[in-house]
Amino acid sequence: MAPKYTLKYFNLRGLGEPLRFLFAYGGIEYEDVRFSFEEWPALKGSMPYGKAPVIETDGEVLHQTMAMGRYLARQLKLTGGDDWEAMLCDMAIDTVTDFRLQIVGYHYEKDESLKAQKKEVLFNETIPYYLEKFDADVKKNDGHFVRGKLTWADLVIVAIFEMLQDMLQVNFTEKYSNLKGIMDKVLALPQIKEWVEKRPKTNY
Amino acid sequence: MAPKYTLKYFNLRGLGEPLRFLFAYGGIEYEDVRFSFEEWPALKGSMPYGKAPVIETDGEVLHQTMAMGRYLARQLKLTGGDDWEAMLCDMAIDTVTDFRLQIVGYHYEKDESLKAQKKEVLFNETIPYYLEKFDADVKKNDGHFVRGKLTWADLVIVAIFEMLQDMLQVNFTEKYSNLKGIMDKVLALPQIKEWVEKRPKTNY
């Protein structure tokens, strides 16, 4: 039987990887379709709101990474034990999205002078500000993002951190032992470890 | 008894209003604390990640508008009939967030020349692109954002559209009758109508 899900994204980890981590963790079969930046302009018009990743399933085209991720997480019982914990997962993930948007806003800035300005703020203010708080959150939550439990927040955030570190060529965990702890823990999960070993090698 | 929830935000509709719509719709009592831009720098440090709105409840400080909104929506049975429909709500809301970020990125741009560039793209490309698709989505979904049902996607998106229209001084619905339909429908809900009539008047 053909896999139920087809993920379509660039040949990058990027925003595809949080979903690939969820598929891997859950042992959910999917087709991992990857396209190049050169192919993108011709494909963009076929995406629901001109963006990727999308997931095709049952003849429908889904979009919005975290909406799709939350759905998969619910199927995998990874949204915590109740609505409150599900919210705590969402809070952590949305905060990491704020952080990520600052980083990609710098990375893809085309104007050199603006990029230099953004770099200054990013490295001196934004990154230490967020990492310190994330580290404290993980400490307070007994080594996870939500209440000492493995949730999709852990999987998604570790996938994103790993990717952002490689995008910026920096190490987020050097000074933050709790972040190092949760990254090591997620990357040591057998299903994630297996996926990371076999996945296509990309810059980020 | 004191209300269980305290919402803290600027004296704006902004990102506070989607939550106020949910409180109003559900008849949930809350304290609507509003601060000025002048007061913000002194308050920012007390916010979990330096942002507002926050909701204080049971001694905890919650943040991230949509995470909090989704939690309230679940209590109010406004996330659709199952996990799939909950995902469809999230997809619509996250897409409106993408749209909103383009608009506020223009609105708060301080560099005049950059702002002029952003205006051009926003008004000629971004706004018509998104509105046309949103309108088609509402048409396909029988007058709502998700499958002909009233969900938190309707409440949140109408609150955001109303605010963005006033921020930009434009009318989103002139050419889009389905968007006009859902906006009229939400604003005619008795609890929302009552709230909109009595709420503090702000520019957006």
PDB file of C-alpha atoms in Angstrom, chain B residues 120-196:
ATOM      1  CA  GLU B 120       4.100  48.717  -2.808  1.00  0.00           C
ATOM      2  CA  VAL B 121       4.427  44.947  -2.341  1.00  0.00           C
ATOM      3  CA  LEU B 122       1.795  44.817   0.376  1.00  0.00           C
ATOM      4  CA  PHE B 123      -0.962  46.650  -1.452  1.00  0.00           C
ATOM      5  CA  ASN B 124      -0.263  45.381  -4.967  1.00  0.00           C
ATOM      6  CA  GLU B 125       0.623  41.784  -4.214  1.00  0.00           C
ATOM      7  CA  THR B 126       0.231  40.495  -0.658  1.00  0.00           C
ATOM      8  CA  ILE B 127      -3.188  41.832   0.239  1.00  0.00           C
ATOM      9  CA  PRO B 128      -5.015  40.860  -2.964  1.00  0.00           C
ATOM     10  CA  TYR B 129      -3.237  37.470  -3.014  1.00  0.00           C
ATOM     11  CA  TYR B 130      -4.338  36.524   0.480  1.00  0.00           C
ATOM     12  CA  LEU B 131      -7.810  38.077   0.399  1.00  0.00           C
ATOM     13  CA  GLU B 132      -8.715  36.282  -2.797  1.00  0.00           C
ATOM     14  CA  LYS B 133      -7.688  32.952  -1.299  1.00  0.00           C
ATOM     15  CA  PHE B 134      -9.367  33.607   2.049  1.00  0.00           C
ATOM     16  CA  ASP B 135     -12.552  34.546   0.208  1.00  0.00           C
ATOM     17  CA  ALA B 136     -12.419  31.327  -1.814  1.00  0.00           C
ATOM     18  CA  ASP B 137     -11.803  29.309   1.375  1.00  0.00           C
ATOM     19  CA  VAL B 138     -14.861  30.797   3.053  1.00  0.00           C
ATOM     20  CA  LYS B 139     -16.932  30.137  -0.041  1.00  0.00           C
ATOM     21  CA  LYS B 140     -15.762  26.512  -0.164  1.00  0.00           C
ATOM     22  CA  ASN B 141     -16.494  26.131   3.555  1.00  0.00           C
ATOM     23  CA  ASP B 142     -20.105  27.293   3.334  1.00  0.00           C
ATOM     24  CA  GLY B 143     -19.635  30.724   4.816  1.00  0.00           C
ATOM     25  CA  HIS B 144     -17.134  29.848   7.556  1.00  0.00           C
ATOM     26  CA  PHE B 145     -13.393  29.167   7.703  1.00  0.00           C
ATOM     27  CA  VAL B 146     -13.915  25.504   8.567  1.00  0.00           C
ATOM     28  CA  ARG B 147     -16.656  23.275   7.146  1.00  0.00           C
ATOM     29  CA  GLY B 148     -19.690  25.464   7.636  1.00  0.00           C
ATOM     30  CA  LYS B 149     -19.263  25.504  11.415  1.00  0.00           C
ATOM     31  CA  LEU B 150     -18.681  28.353  13.801  1.00  0.00           C
ATOM     32  CA  THR B 151     -15.167  27.790  15.188  1.00  0.00           C
ATOM     33  CA  TRP B 152     -12.550  29.874  16.928  1.00  0.00           C
ATOM     34  CA  ALA B 153     -11.012  30.400  13.468  1.00  0.00           C
ATOM     35  CA  ASP B 154     -14.023  32.589  12.608  1.00  0.00           C
ATOM     36  CA  LEU B 155     -13.829  34.572  15.841  1.00  0.00           C
ATOM     37  CA  VAL B 156     -10.080  35.064  15.795  1.00  0.00           C
ATOM     38  CA  ILE B 157      -9.792  35.870  12.106  1.00  0.00           C
ATOM     39  CA  VAL B 158     -12.652  38.372  12.142  1.00  0.00           C
ATOM     40  CA  ALA B 159     -11.116  40.123  15.173  1.00  0.00           C
ATOM     41  CA  ILE B 160      -7.791  40.312  13.323  1.00  0.00           C
ATOM     42  CA  PHE B 161      -9.275  41.432  10.004  1.00  0.00           C
ATOM     43  CA  GLU B 162     -11.273  44.149  11.710  1.00  0.00           C
ATOM     44  CA  MET B 163      -8.130  45.402  13.433  1.00  0.00           C
ATOM     45  CA  LEU B 164      -5.927  45.219  10.334  1.00  0.00           C
ATOM     46  CA  GLN B 165      -8.472  47.095   8.249  1.00  0.00           C
ATOM     47  CA  ASP B 166      -8.387  49.947  10.740  1.00  0.00           C
ATOM     48  CA  MET B 167      -4.595  49.832  10.963  1.00  0.00           C
ATOM     49  CA  LEU B 168      -4.307  50.211   7.184  1.00  0.00           C
ATOM     50  CA  GLN B 169      -7.454  52.265   6.684  1.00  0.00           C
ATOM     51  CA  VAL B 170      -8.644  49.905   3.981  1.00  0.00           C
ATOM     52  CA  ASN B 171     -11.676  47.738   3.465  1.00  0.00           C
ATOM     53  CA  PHE B 172     -10.901  44.033   3.038  1.00  0.00           C
ATOM     54  CA  THR B 173     -14.422  43.011   2.099  1.00  0.00           C
ATOM     55  CA  GLU B 174     -15.419  45.449  -0.665  1.00  0.00           C
ATOM     56  CA  LYS B 175     -14.526  42.997  -3.409  1.00  0.00           C
ATOM     57  CA  TYR B 176     -14.900  39.831  -1.368  1.00  0.00           C
ATOM     58  CA  SER B 177     -18.467  38.952  -0.570  1.00  0.00           C
ATOM     59  CA  ASN B 178     -17.671  35.735   1.278  1.00  0.00           C
ATOM     60  CA  LEU B 179     -15.309  37.546   3.620  1.00  0.00           C
ATOM     61  CA  LYS B 180     -17.979  40.174   4.126  1.00  0.00           C
ATOM     62  CA  GLY B 181     -20.419  37.385   4.936  1.00  0.00           C
ATOM     63  CA  ILE B 182     -18.315  35.824   7.689  1.00  0.00           C
ATOM     64  CA  MET B 183     -17.358  39.208   9.151  1.00  0.00           C
ATOM     65  CA  ASP B 184     -21.000  40.276   9.300  1.00  0.00           C
ATOM     66  CA  LYS B 185     -21.974  36.920  10.785  1.00  0.00           C
ATOM     67  CA  VAL B 186     -19.414  37.014  13.610  1.00  0.00           C
ATOM     68  CA  LEU B 187     -20.055  40.671  14.401  1.00  0.00           C
ATOM     69  CA  ALA B 188     -23.783  39.917  14.614  1.00  0.00           C
ATOM     70  CA  LEU B 189     -23.358  37.199  17.251  1.00  0.00           C
ATOM     71  CA  PRO B 190     -25.136  38.684  20.288  1.00  0.00           C
ATOM     72  CA  GLN B 191     -22.185  38.293  22.665  1.00  0.00           C
ATOM     73  CA  ILE B 192     -19.733  39.762  20.145  1.00  0.00           C
ATOM     74  CA  LYS B 193     -22.105  42.579  19.203  1.00  0.00           C
ATOM     75  CA  GLU B 194     -22.505  43.501  22.849  1.00  0.00           C
ATOM     76  CA  TRP B 195     -18.741  43.475  23.403  1.00  0.00           C
ATOM     77  CA  VAL B 196     -17.988  45.537  20.288  1.00  0.00           C
TER      78      VAL B 196
END
